[in-house]
mmCIF file with all atom_site columns, C-alpha atoms in Angstrom:
data_model
loop_
_atom_site.group_PDB
_atom_site.id
_atom_site.type_symbol
_atom_site.label_atom_id
_atom_site.label_alt_id
_atom_site.label_comp_id
_atom_site.label_asym_id
_atom_site.label_entity_id
_atom_site.label_seq_id
_atom_site.pdbx_PDB_ins_code
_atom_site.Cartn_x
_atom_site.Cartn_y
_atom_site.Cartn_z
_atom_site.occupancy
_atom_site.B_iso_or_equiv
_atom_site.pdbx_formal_charge
_atom_site.auth_seq_id
_atom_site.auth_comp_id
_atom_site.auth_asym_id
_atom_site.auth_atom_id
_atom_site.pdbx_PDB_model_num
ATOM 1   C CA . MET A 1 1   ? 72.942  90.543  50.568  1.00 0.00 ? 1   MET A CA 1
ATOM 2   C CA . ASP A 1 2   ? 73.282  87.388  48.520  1.00 0.00 ? 2   ASP A CA 1
ATOM 3   C CA . THR A 1 3   ? 71.150  84.282  49.178  1.00 0.00 ? 3   THR A CA 1
ATOM 4   C CA . VAL A 1 4   ? 72.322  80.856  48.657  1.00 0.00 ? 4   VAL A CA 1
ATOM 5   C CA . ASN A 1 5   ? 70.010  78.001  47.474  1.00 0.00 ? 5   ASN A CA 1
ATOM 6   C CA . SER A 1 6   ? 70.275  74.428  48.780  1.00 0.00 ? 6   SER A CA 1
ATOM 7   C CA . SER A 1 7   ? 73.133  73.417  46.439  1.00 0.00 ? 7   SER A CA 1
ATOM 8   C CA . GLY A 1 8   ? 75.208  76.051  47.463  1.00 0.00 ? 8   GLY A CA 1
ATOM 9   C CA . GLU A 1 9   ? 74.918  78.167  44.431  1.00 0.00 ? 9   GLU A CA 1
ATOM 10  C CA . SER A 1 10  ? 74.067  81.903  44.605  1.00 0.00 ? 10  SER A CA 1
ATOM 11  C CA . SER A 1 11  ? 70.686  82.479  43.503  1.00 0.00 ? 11  SER A CA 1
ATOM 12  C CA . CYS A 1 12  ? 69.962  86.413  43.725  1.00 0.00 ? 12  CYS A CA 1
ATOM 13  C CA . LYS A 1 13  ? 70.925  89.525  45.693  1.00 0.00 ? 13  LYS A CA 1
ATOM 14  C CA . ILE A 1 14  ? 68.740  91.372  48.051  1.00 0.00 ? 14  ILE A CA 1
ATOM 15  C CA . LYS A 1 15  ? 68.860  95.135  46.719  1.00 0.00 ? 15  LYS A CA 1
ATOM 16  C CA . LYS A 1 16  ? 66.462  96.683  49.182  1.00 0.00 ? 16  LYS A CA 1
ATOM 17  C CA . VAL A 1 17  ? 64.386  96.050  52.309  1.00 0.00 ? 17  VAL A CA 1
ATOM 18  C CA . VAL A 1 18  ? 61.104  98.059  52.636  1.00 0.00 ? 18  VAL A CA 1
ATOM 19  C CA . SER A 1 19  ? 59.773  98.079  56.123  1.00 0.00 ? 19  SER A CA 1
ATOM 20  C CA . ALA A 1 20  ? 56.154  98.860  57.104  1.00 0.00 ? 20  ALA A CA 1
ATOM 21  C CA . SER A 1 21  ? 55.445  102.527 57.947  1.00 0.00 ? 21  SER A CA 1
ATOM 22  C CA . ARG A 1 22  ? 52.381  104.389 58.881  1.00 0.00 ? 22  ARG A CA 1
ATOM 23  C CA . LEU A 1 23  ? 51.446  105.348 55.416  1.00 0.00 ? 23  LEU A CA 1
ATOM 24  C CA . ILE A 1 24  ? 49.561  102.999 53.086  1.00 0.00 ? 24  ILE A CA 1
ATOM 25  C CA . ASN A 1 25  ? 51.367  99.684  52.952  1.00 0.00 ? 25  ASN A CA 1
ATOM 26  C CA . PRO A 1 26  ? 50.804  96.692  50.664  1.00 0.00 ? 26  PRO A CA 1
ATOM 27  C CA . LEU A 1 27  ? 48.020  94.095  52.184  1.00 0.00 ? 27  LEU A CA 1
ATOM 28  C CA . LEU A 1 28  ? 47.375  90.492  52.024  1.00 0.00 ? 28  LEU A CA 1
ATOM 29  C CA . ILE A 1 29  ? 43.664  90.289  51.897  1.00 0.00 ? 29  ILE A CA 1
ATOM 30  C CA . ASN A 1 30  ? 41.702  86.960  53.183  1.00 0.00 ? 30  ASN A CA 1
ATOM 31  C CA . VAL A 1 31  ? 37.958  86.618  52.632  1.00 0.00 ? 31  VAL A CA 1
ATOM 32  C CA . ASP A 1 32  ? 36.149  84.748  55.381  1.00 0.00 ? 32  ASP A CA 1
ATOM 33  C CA . ASN A 1 33  ? 34.318  81.541  54.126  1.00 0.00 ? 33  ASN A CA 1
ATOM 34  C CA . ARG A 1 34  ? 35.480  81.782  50.498  1.00 0.00 ? 34  ARG A CA 1
ATOM 35  C CA . THR A 1 35  ? 37.909  82.505  47.851  1.00 0.00 ? 35  THR A CA 1
ATOM 36  C CA . LEU A 1 36  ? 37.154  85.423  45.067  1.00 0.00 ? 36  LEU A CA 1
ATOM 37  C CA . THR A 1 37  ? 37.335  84.362  41.597  1.00 0.00 ? 37  THR A CA 1
ATOM 38  C CA . GLU A 1 38  ? 39.766  86.066  39.233  1.00 0.00 ? 38  GLU A CA 1
ATOM 39  C CA . GLU A 1 39  ? 36.438  87.714  37.646  1.00 0.00 ? 39  GLU A CA 1
ATOM 40  C CA . GLU A 1 40  ? 35.395  88.881  40.843  1.00 0.00 ? 40  GLU A CA 1
ATOM 41  C CA . ILE A 1 41  ? 38.870  90.606  41.801  1.00 0.00 ? 41  ILE A CA 1
ATOM 42  C CA . ASN A 1 42  ? 38.957  92.155  38.422  1.00 0.00 ? 42  ASN A CA 1
ATOM 43  C CA . ASN A 1 43  ? 35.630  93.921  38.689  1.00 0.00 ? 43  ASN A CA 1
ATOM 44  C CA . CYS A 1 44  ? 36.113  94.818  42.498  1.00 0.00 ? 44  CYS A CA 1
ATOM 45  C CA . LYS A 1 45  ? 36.757  98.202  43.738  1.00 0.00 ? 45  LYS A CA 1
ATOM 46  C CA . CYS A 1 46  ? 39.173  98.863  46.771  1.00 0.00 ? 46  CYS A CA 1
ATOM 47  C CA . SER A 1 47  ? 38.851  101.505 49.071  1.00 0.00 ? 47  SER A CA 1
ATOM 48  C CA . TRP A 1 48  ? 40.939  102.535 52.158  1.00 0.00 ? 48  TRP A CA 1
ATOM 49  C CA . PHE A 1 49  ? 39.885  104.562 55.136  1.00 0.00 ? 49  PHE A CA 1
ATOM 50  C CA . GLU A 1 50  ? 41.918  105.858 57.972  1.00 0.00 ? 50  GLU A CA 1
ATOM 51  C CA . ASP A 1 51  ? 40.945  106.637 61.487  1.00 0.00 ? 51  ASP A CA 1
ATOM 52  C CA . LYS A 1 52  ? 41.574  110.385 62.331  1.00 0.00 ? 52  LYS A CA 1
ATOM 53  C CA . GLU A 1 53  ? 42.344  109.846 65.841  1.00 0.00 ? 53  GLU A CA 1
ATOM 54  C CA . ASP A 1 54  ? 44.495  106.790 65.445  1.00 0.00 ? 54  ASP A CA 1
ATOM 55  C CA . ARG A 1 55  ? 46.076  106.782 61.973  1.00 0.00 ? 55  ARG A CA 1
ATOM 56  C CA . SER A 1 56  ? 47.467  103.031 62.641  1.00 0.00 ? 56  SER A CA 1
ATOM 57  C CA . ILE A 1 57  ? 43.916  101.802 62.296  1.00 0.00 ? 57  ILE A CA 1
ATOM 58  C CA . HIS A 1 58  ? 42.767  101.353 58.727  1.00 0.00 ? 58  HIS A CA 1
ATOM 59  C CA . VAL A 1 59  ? 39.517  100.095 57.246  1.00 0.00 ? 59  VAL A CA 1
ATOM 60  C CA . VAL A 1 60  ? 39.595  98.096  53.882  1.00 0.00 ? 60  VAL A CA 1
ATOM 61  C CA . SER A 1 61  ? 36.425  97.842  51.803  1.00 0.00 ? 61  SER A CA 1
ATOM 62  C CA . LEU A 1 62  ? 36.336  95.374  48.615  1.00 0.00 ? 62  LEU A CA 1
ATOM 63  C CA . SER A 1 63  ? 33.109  95.926  46.741  1.00 0.00 ? 63  SER A CA 1
ATOM 64  C CA . ASN A 1 64  ? 31.399  94.870  43.463  1.00 0.00 ? 64  ASN A CA 1
ATOM 65  C CA . LYS A 1 65  ? 27.776  95.263  42.305  1.00 0.00 ? 65  LYS A CA 1
ATOM 66  C CA . LYS A 1 66  ? 26.640  92.385  44.334  1.00 0.00 ? 66  LYS A CA 1
ATOM 67  C CA . ASN A 1 67  ? 28.745  92.230  47.491  1.00 0.00 ? 67  ASN A CA 1
ATOM 68  C CA . THR A 1 68  ? 30.686  94.418  49.857  1.00 0.00 ? 68  THR A CA 1
ATOM 69  C CA . TYR A 1 69  ? 33.568  93.016  52.140  1.00 0.00 ? 69  TYR A CA 1
ATOM 70  C CA . GLU A 1 70  ? 34.985  94.952  54.874  1.00 0.00 ? 70  GLU A CA 1
ATOM 71  C CA . GLY A 1 71  ? 37.741  94.509  57.451  1.00 0.00 ? 71  GLY A CA 1
ATOM 72  C CA . THR A 1 72  ? 40.188  96.322  59.696  1.00 0.00 ? 72  THR A CA 1
ATOM 73  C CA . THR A 1 73  ? 43.792  96.326  59.535  1.00 0.00 ? 73  THR A CA 1
ATOM 74  C CA . GLU A 1 74  ? 46.081  97.391  62.342  1.00 0.00 ? 74  GLU A CA 1
ATOM 75  C CA . ILE A 1 75  ? 50.052  98.064  62.283  1.00 0.00 ? 75  ILE A CA 1
ATOM 76  C CA . LYS A 1 76  ? 51.557  95.996  65.208  1.00 0.00 ? 76  LYS A CA 1
ATOM 77  C CA . ARG A 1 77  ? 54.949  95.209  66.306  1.00 0.00 ? 77  ARG A CA 1
ATOM 78  C CA . ASN A 1 78  ? 54.881  91.419  65.929  1.00 0.00 ? 78  ASN A CA 1
ATOM 79  C CA . LEU A 1 79  ? 57.665  89.158  66.418  1.00 0.00 ? 79  LEU A CA 1
ATOM 80  C CA . CYS A 1 80  ? 57.411  87.706  63.197  1.00 0.00 ? 80  CYS A CA 1
ATOM 81  C CA . LYS A 1 81  ? 56.846  89.639  59.804  1.00 0.00 ? 81  LYS A CA 1
ATOM 82  C CA . THR A 1 82  ? 55.296  88.877  56.477  1.00 0.00 ? 82  THR A CA 1
ATOM 83  C CA . VAL A 1 83  ? 57.234  90.228  53.524  1.00 0.00 ? 83  VAL A CA 1
ATOM 84  C CA . LEU A 1 84  ? 56.745  89.922  49.721  1.00 0.00 ? 84  LEU A CA 1
ATOM 85  C CA . VAL A 1 85  ? 59.645  89.037  47.588  1.00 0.00 ? 85  VAL A CA 1
ATOM 86  C CA . LEU A 1 86  ? 59.990  91.227  44.317  1.00 0.00 ? 86  LEU A CA 1
ATOM 87  C CA . GLN A 1 87  ? 62.469  89.821  41.870  1.00 0.00 ? 87  GLN A CA 1
ATOM 88  C CA . ASN A 1 88  ? 64.148  91.442  38.741  1.00 0.00 ? 88  ASN A CA 1
ATOM 89  C CA . LYS A 1 89  ? 64.572  88.588  36.431  1.00 0.00 ? 89  LYS A CA 1
ATOM 90  C CA . LYS A 1 90  ? 67.150  90.621  34.466  1.00 0.00 ? 90  LYS A CA 1
ATOM 91  C CA . THR A 1 91  ? 69.539  91.771  37.324  1.00 0.00 ? 91  THR A CA 1
ATOM 92  C CA . ASN A 1 92  ? 68.494  88.850  39.421  1.00 0.00 ? 92  ASN A CA 1
ATOM 93  C CA . LYS A 1 93  ? 68.072  91.389  42.214  1.00 0.00 ? 93  LYS A CA 1
ATOM 94  C CA . VAL A 1 94  ? 65.168  91.189  44.733  1.00 0.00 ? 94  VAL A CA 1
ATOM 95  C CA . GLN A 1 95  ? 63.328  93.538  47.065  1.00 0.00 ? 95  GLN A CA 1
ATOM 96  C CA . LEU A 1 96  ? 61.762  92.654  50.154  1.00 0.00 ? 96  LEU A CA 1
ATOM 97  C CA . VAL A 1 97  ? 58.628  94.439  51.112  1.00 0.00 ? 97  VAL A CA 1
ATOM 98  C CA . GLU A 1 98  ? 56.930  94.049  54.572  1.00 0.00 ? 98  GLU A CA 1
ATOM 99  C CA . VAL A 1 99  ? 53.058  93.712  54.066  1.00 0.00 ? 99  VAL A CA 1
ATOM 100 C CA . GLY A 1 100 ? 50.129  93.648  56.457  1.00 0.00 ? 100 GLY A CA 1
ATOM 101 C CA . GLU A 1 101 ? 47.191  91.230  56.589  1.00 0.00 ? 101 GLU A CA 1
ATOM 102 C CA . CYS A 1 102 ? 43.579  92.044  56.684  1.00 0.00 ? 102 CYS A CA 1
ATOM 103 C CA . ARG A 1 103 ? 40.716  89.636  56.849  1.00 0.00 ? 103 ARG A CA 1
ATOM 104 C CA . LEU A 1 104 ? 37.546  90.787  55.310  1.00 0.00 ? 104 LEU A CA 1
ATOM 105 C CA . GLY A 1 105 ? 33.917  89.675  56.231  1.00 0.00 ? 105 GLY A CA 1
ATOM 106 C CA . ARG A 1 106 ? 30.704  90.292  54.110  1.00 0.00 ? 106 ARG A CA 1
ATOM 107 C CA . VAL A 1 107 ? 28.638  93.153  54.869  1.00 0.00 ? 107 VAL A CA 1
ATOM 108 C CA . THR A 1 108 ? 25.082  91.941  55.181  1.00 0.00 ? 108 THR A CA 1
ATOM 109 C CA . ASN A 1 109 ? 23.409  95.401  54.895  1.00 0.00 ? 109 ASN A CA 1
ATOM 110 C CA . LYS A 1 110 ? 24.310  98.803  53.618  1.00 0.00 ? 110 LYS A CA 1
ATOM 111 C CA . ARG A 1 111 ? 25.283  101.237 56.456  1.00 0.00 ? 111 ARG A CA 1
ATOM 112 C CA . SER A 1 112 ? 23.191  104.458 56.534  1.00 0.00 ? 112 SER A CA 1
ATOM 113 C CA . LEU A 1 113 ? 24.751  107.920 57.089  1.00 0.00 ? 113 LEU A CA 1
ATOM 114 C CA . GLN A 1 114 ? 21.953  108.713 59.748  1.00 0.00 ? 114 GLN A CA 1
ATOM 115 C CA . THR A 1 115 ? 23.111  108.886 63.286  1.00 0.00 ? 115 THR A CA 1
ATOM 116 C CA . ASN A 1 116 ? 20.080  109.774 65.311  1.00 0.00 ? 116 ASN A CA 1
ATOM 117 C CA . TYR A 1 117 ? 18.306  106.097 65.031  1.00 0.00 ? 117 TYR A CA 1
ATOM 118 C CA . ASP A 1 118 ? 15.072  105.403 66.574  1.00 0.00 ? 118 ASP A CA 1
ATOM 119 C CA . ASN A 1 119 ? 14.924  102.492 68.974  1.00 0.00 ? 119 ASN A CA 1
ATOM 120 C CA . ASP A 1 120 ? 12.208  100.796 67.107  1.00 0.00 ? 120 ASP A CA 1
ATOM 121 C CA . ASP A 1 121 ? 14.052  101.076 63.833  1.00 0.00 ? 121 ASP A CA 1
ATOM 122 C CA . ILE A 1 122 ? 17.004  99.612  65.335  1.00 0.00 ? 122 ILE A CA 1
ATOM 123 C CA . GLU A 1 123 ? 15.221  96.819  66.829  1.00 0.00 ? 123 GLU A CA 1
ATOM 124 C CA . ALA A 1 124 ? 13.134  96.094  63.429  1.00 0.00 ? 124 ALA A CA 1
ATOM 125 C CA . THR A 1 125 ? 16.651  96.009  61.577  1.00 0.00 ? 125 THR A CA 1
ATOM 126 C CA . TYR A 1 126 ? 18.068  93.516  63.922  1.00 0.00 ? 126 TYR A CA 1
ATOM 127 C CA . GLU A 1 127 ? 15.018  91.333  63.615  1.00 0.00 ? 127 GLU A CA 1
ATOM 128 C CA . GLU A 1 128 ? 15.071  91.310  59.929  1.00 0.00 ? 128 GLU A CA 1
ATOM 129 C CA . ASN A 1 129 ? 18.816  90.643  59.884  1.00 0.00 ? 129 ASN A CA 1
ATOM 130 C CA . ARG A 1 130 ? 18.184  87.636  62.405  1.00 0.00 ? 130 ARG A CA 1
ATOM 131 C CA . SER A 1 131 ? 15.540  86.343  60.258  1.00 0.00 ? 131 SER A CA 1
ATOM 132 C CA . LEU A 1 132 ? 17.708  86.307  57.072  1.00 0.00 ? 132 LEU A CA 1
ATOM 133 C CA . LEU A 1 133 ? 20.428  84.524  58.911  1.00 0.00 ? 133 LEU A CA 1
ATOM 134 C CA . LEU A 1 134 ? 17.939  81.853  60.358  1.00 0.00 ? 134 LEU A CA 1
ATOM 135 C CA . LYS A 1 135 ? 16.470  81.557  57.036  1.00 0.00 ? 135 LYS A CA 1
ATOM 136 C CA . ALA A 1 136 ? 19.822  80.931  55.159  1.00 0.00 ? 136 ALA A CA 1
ATOM 137 C CA . PHE A 1 137 ? 21.817  79.146  57.839  1.00 0.00 ? 137 PHE A CA 1
ATOM 138 C CA . GLY A 1 138 ? 19.540  77.764  60.482  1.00 0.00 ? 138 GLY A CA 1
ATOM 139 C CA . SER A 1 139 ? 17.928  74.408  61.302  1.00 0.00 ? 139 SER A CA 1
ATOM 140 C CA . LYS A 1 140 ? 14.607  73.242  60.292  1.00 0.00 ? 140 LYS A CA 1
ATOM 141 C CA . ARG A 1 141 ? 13.412  74.065  63.979  1.00 0.00 ? 141 ARG A CA 1
ATOM 142 C CA . SER A 1 142 ? 14.905  77.636  63.835  1.00 0.00 ? 142 SER A CA 1
ATOM 143 C CA . LYS A 1 143 ? 13.394  78.372  60.427  1.00 0.00 ? 143 LYS A CA 1
ATOM 144 C CA . ARG A 1 144 ? 10.091  77.311  61.587  1.00 0.00 ? 144 ARG A CA 1
ATOM 145 C CA . ILE A 1 145 ? 10.216  79.475  64.888  1.00 0.00 ? 145 ILE A CA 1
ATOM 146 C CA . SER A 1 146 ? 11.351  82.437  62.713  1.00 0.00 ? 146 SER A CA 1
ATOM 147 C CA . ASP A 1 147 ? 8.495   82.133  60.314  1.00 0.00 ? 147 ASP A CA 1
ATOM 148 C CA . ILE A 1 148 ? 5.982   81.954  62.989  1.00 0.00 ? 148 ILE A CA 1
ATOM 149 C CA . GLY A 1 149 ? 7.654   84.965  64.737  1.00 0.00 ? 149 GLY A CA 1
ATOM 150 C CA . SER A 1 150 ? 7.470   86.943  61.403  1.00 0.00 ? 150 SER A CA 1
ATOM 151 C CA . LYS A 1 151 ? 3.666   85.974  60.898  1.00 0.00 ? 151 LYS A CA 1
ATOM 152 C CA . MET A 1 152 ? 2.869   87.160  64.563  1.00 0.00 ? 152 MET A CA 1
ATOM 153 C CA . ARG A 1 153 ? 4.798   90.411  64.294  1.00 0.00 ? 153 ARG A CA 1
ATOM 154 C CA . ILE A 1 154 ? 2.718   93.292  63.995  1.00 0.00 ? 154 ILE A CA 1
ATOM 155 C CA . ASN A 1 155 ? 3.431   95.962  61.299  1.00 0.00 ? 155 ASN A CA 1
ATOM 156 C CA . SER A 1 156 ? 2.596   99.239  62.804  1.00 0.00 ? 156 SER A CA 1
ATOM 157 C CA . GLU A 1 157 ? 2.021   100.920 59.311  1.00 0.00 ? 157 GLU A CA 1
ATOM 158 C CA . MET A 1 158 ? -0.097  98.166  57.978  1.00 0.00 ? 158 MET A CA 1
ATOM 159 C CA . MET A 1 159 ? -2.164  98.232  61.303  1.00 0.00 ? 159 MET A CA 1
ATOM 160 C CA . THR A 1 160 ? -2.400  101.989 60.740  1.00 0.00 ? 160 THR A CA 1
ATOM 161 C CA . SER A 1 161 ? -3.691  101.603 57.287  1.00 0.00 ? 161 SER A CA 1
ATOM 162 C CA . GLN A 1 162 ? -6.334  98.864  58.341  1.00 0.00 ? 162 GLN A CA 1
ATOM 163 C CA . ILE A 1 163 ? -7.852  101.109 60.918  1.00 0.00 ? 163 ILE A CA 1
ATOM 164 C CA . GLU A 1 164 ? -8.068  104.179 58.923  1.00 0.00 ? 164 GLU A CA 1
ATOM 165 C CA . HIS A 1 165 ? -9.826  101.956 56.040  1.00 0.00 ? 165 HIS A CA 1
ATOM 166 C CA . SER A 1 166 ? -12.154 100.488 58.598  1.00 0.00 ? 166 SER A CA 1
ATOM 167 C CA . ALA A 1 167 ? -13.017 103.903 60.121  1.00 0.00 ? 167 ALA A CA 1
ATOM 168 C CA . ALA A 1 168 ? -13.719 105.551 56.745  1.00 0.00 ? 168 ALA A CA 1
ATOM 169 C CA . ASP A 1 169 ? -17.278 104.148 56.390  1.00 0.00 ? 169 ASP A CA 1
ATOM 170 C CA . VAL A 1 170 ? -18.226 105.047 60.063  1.00 0.00 ? 170 VAL A CA 1
ATOM 171 C CA . THR A 1 171 ? -20.679 107.856 60.005  1.00 0.00 ? 171 THR A CA 1
ATOM 172 C CA . VAL A 1 172 ? -21.587 110.015 63.163  1.00 0.00 ? 172 VAL A CA 1
ATOM 173 C CA . ASP A 1 173 ? -25.134 111.512 63.595  1.00 0.00 ? 173 ASP A CA 1
ATOM 174 C CA . LEU A 1 174 ? -24.874 114.709 65.301  1.00 0.00 ? 174 LEU A CA 1
ATOM 175 C CA . LYS A 1 175 ? -28.564 114.737 66.222  1.00 0.00 ? 175 LYS A CA 1
ATOM 176 C CA . GLU A 1 176 ? -28.081 111.474 68.263  1.00 0.00 ? 176 GLU A CA 1
ATOM 177 C CA . LEU A 1 177 ? -25.077 113.195 70.093  1.00 0.00 ? 177 LEU A CA 1
ATOM 178 C CA . GLU A 1 178 ? -27.065 116.224 71.185  1.00 0.00 ? 178 GLU A CA 1
ATOM 179 C CA . LEU A 1 179 ? -30.053 113.921 72.167  1.00 0.00 ? 179 LEU A CA 1
ATOM 180 C CA . ALA A 1 180 ? -27.693 111.889 74.298  1.00 0.00 ? 180 ALA A CA 1
ATOM 181 C CA . ASP A 1 181 ? -26.287 115.203 76.100  1.00 0.00 ? 181 ASP A CA 1
ATOM 182 C CA . SER A 1 182 ? -29.823 116.567 76.671  1.00 0.00 ? 182 SER A CA 1
ATOM 183 C CA . THR A 1 183 ? -30.968 113.193 78.311  1.00 0.00 ? 183 THR A CA 1
ATOM 184 C CA . LEU A 1 184 ? -27.901 113.388 80.559  1.00 0.00 ? 184 LEU A CA 1
ATOM 185 C CA . ASP A 1 185 ? -28.572 116.798 81.680  1.00 0.00 ? 185 ASP A CA 1
ATOM 186 C CA . THR A 1 186 ? -32.152 115.813 82.541  1.00 0.00 ? 186 THR A CA 1
ATOM 187 C CA . CYS A 1 187 ? -30.835 112.852 84.647  1.00 0.00 ? 187 CYS A CA 1
ATOM 188 C CA . LEU A 1 188 ? -28.478 114.980 86.669  1.00 0.00 ? 188 LEU A CA 1
ATOM 189 C CA . PRO A 1 189 ? -29.527 117.192 89.329  1.00 0.00 ? 189 PRO A CA 1
ATOM 190 C CA . LEU A 1 190 ? -29.192 120.884 89.172  1.00 0.00 ? 190 LEU A CA 1
ATOM 191 C CA . CYS A 1 191 ? -25.914 122.181 90.364  1.00 0.00 ? 191 CYS A CA 1
ATOM 192 C CA . HIS A 1 192 ? -25.903 125.764 92.041  1.00 0.00 ? 192 HIS A CA 1
ATOM 193 C CA . ARG A 1 193 ? -22.324 126.907 91.243  1.00 0.00 ? 193 ARG A CA 1
ATOM 194 C CA . ASN A 1 194 ? -22.423 130.558 92.392  1.00 0.00 ? 194 ASN A CA 1
ATOM 195 C CA . VAL A 1 195 ? -23.643 129.817 96.126  1.00 0.00 ? 195 VAL A CA 1
ATOM 196 C CA . THR A 1 196 ? -21.497 130.560 99.165  1.00 0.00 ? 196 THR A CA 1
ATOM 197 C CA . SER A 1 197 ? -22.369 127.498 101.160 1.00 0.00 ? 197 SER A CA 1
ATOM 198 C CA . ILE A 1 198 ? -21.560 123.956 100.496 1.00 0.00 ? 198 ILE A CA 1
ATOM 199 C CA . THR A 1 199 ? -24.923 122.941 101.618 1.00 0.00 ? 199 THR A CA 1
ATOM 200 C CA . ASP A 1 200 ? -26.562 124.984 98.920  1.00 0.00 ? 200 ASP A CA 1
ATOM 201 C CA . VAL A 1 201 ? -24.877 123.409 96.120  1.00 0.00 ? 201 VAL A CA 1
ATOM 202 C CA . TYR A 1 202 ? -27.350 120.675 95.938  1.00 0.00 ? 202 TYR A CA 1
ATOM 203 C CA . PRO A 1 203 ? -30.447 121.718 98.312  1.00 0.00 ? 203 PRO A CA 1
ATOM 204 C CA . LEU A 1 204 ? -32.616 119.137 99.539  1.00 0.00 ? 204 LEU A CA 1
ATOM 205 C CA . HIS A 1 205 ? -35.724 120.801 98.188  1.00 0.00 ? 205 HIS A CA 1
ATOM 206 C CA . ASP A 1 206 ? -34.722 120.150 94.835  1.00 0.00 ? 206 ASP A CA 1
ATOM 207 C CA . PHE A 1 207 ? -35.042 116.282 95.431  1.00 0.00 ? 207 PHE A CA 1
ATOM 208 C CA . LEU A 1 208 ? -37.715 116.051 98.143  1.00 0.00 ? 208 LEU A CA 1
ATOM 209 C CA . THR A 1 209 ? -41.133 117.935 98.635  1.00 0.00 ? 209 THR A CA 1
ATOM 210 C CA . GLN A 1 210 ? -41.794 119.673 101.823 1.00 0.00 ? 210 GLN A CA 1
ATOM 211 C CA . SER A 1 211 ? -43.779 116.923 103.120 1.00 0.00 ? 211 SER A CA 1
ATOM 212 C CA . GLN A 1 212 ? -41.241 114.307 102.517 1.00 0.00 ? 212 GLN A CA 1
ATOM 213 C CA . LEU A 1 213 ? -38.804 116.559 104.480 1.00 0.00 ? 213 LEU A CA 1
ATOM 214 C CA . ASP A 1 214 ? -41.206 116.939 107.306 1.00 0.00 ? 214 ASP A CA 1
ATOM 215 C CA . SER A 1 215 ? -41.743 113.074 107.429 1.00 0.00 ? 215 SER A CA 1
ATOM 216 C CA . LEU A 1 216 ? -37.949 112.542 107.526 1.00 0.00 ? 216 LEU A CA 1
ATOM 217 C CA . GLU A 1 217 ? -37.423 114.887 110.297 1.00 0.00 ? 217 GLU A CA 1
ATOM 218 C CA . ASP A 1 218 ? -40.348 113.232 112.281 1.00 0.00 ? 218 ASP A CA 1
ATOM 219 C CA . GLU A 1 219 ? -38.820 109.829 111.899 1.00 0.00 ? 219 GLU A CA 1
ATOM 220 C CA . ALA A 1 220 ? -35.425 111.182 112.848 1.00 0.00 ? 220 ALA A CA 1
ATOM 221 C CA . PHE A 1 221 ? -36.695 112.734 116.052 1.00 0.00 ? 221 PHE A CA 1
ATOM 222 C CA . THR A 1 222 ? -38.366 109.435 116.899 1.00 0.00 ? 222 THR A CA 1
ATOM 223 C CA . VAL A 1 223 ? -35.338 107.164 116.355 1.00 0.00 ? 223 VAL A CA 1
ATOM 224 C CA . ALA A 1 224 ? -33.280 109.736 118.427 1.00 0.00 ? 224 ALA A CA 1
ATOM 225 C CA . THR A 1 225 ? -35.937 109.685 121.471 1.00 0.00 ? 225 THR A CA 1
ATOM 226 C CA . LEU A 1 226 ? -36.039 105.780 121.662 1.00 0.00 ? 226 LEU A CA 1
ATOM 227 C CA . MET A 1 227 ? -32.443 105.046 121.004 1.00 0.00 ? 227 MET A CA 1
ATOM 228 C CA . PRO A 1 228 ? -30.427 107.804 122.717 1.00 0.00 ? 228 PRO A CA 1
ATOM 229 C CA . PHE A 1 229 ? -26.937 108.070 121.716 1.00 0.00 ? 229 PHE A CA 1
ATOM 230 C CA . THR A 1 230 ? -24.275 108.288 124.515 1.00 0.00 ? 230 THR A CA 1
ATOM 231 C CA . ALA A 1 231 ? -20.913 110.071 124.134 1.00 0.00 ? 231 ALA A CA 1
#
């Protein structure tokens, strides 16, 4: 196929058209919110990962010693296609190569291979990332709220260390504990655990003398005589 420029003269000849396939294809990379410098591009390591279940989905990772950028690319059947034009200056022939597009975002924290996360760990990681974002991009009010929240947040490990340090100087006198137990035993009535009747567990003669029991019986008889109970 020959191409014609605006003046009507033949410019070059299209030798080959390479369409996208399910294999690795050229990608146009865009990084969110910035443009990579030439030095960063030369020092970056690019990695390509493919989903085993759906091979049309790929993950692109671009990393250097400081930052890591990741994004997902997916082969789609769009109405419009983006192609790269590769020209051979000697033969004046070109190749059209279909390319994909991928937008990369910065990875704020390194992913761990651990899968059994604890809910407390997930919440702590979320709070740390949120605090970092507020300090970097938040308003004065949000930064102040984040600082107050960080100061009020309790670190469980630090609290445990403080308790252990405070309790290290505490001493217990075993004699005082034994004295407390003996005092308690003298205050409690004697419990007869081996008896067969409930009334014999705490018999009255352990608490009252016989004269006191007789006096109570006389008073009870007097009350019952003067104030008879009716059914």
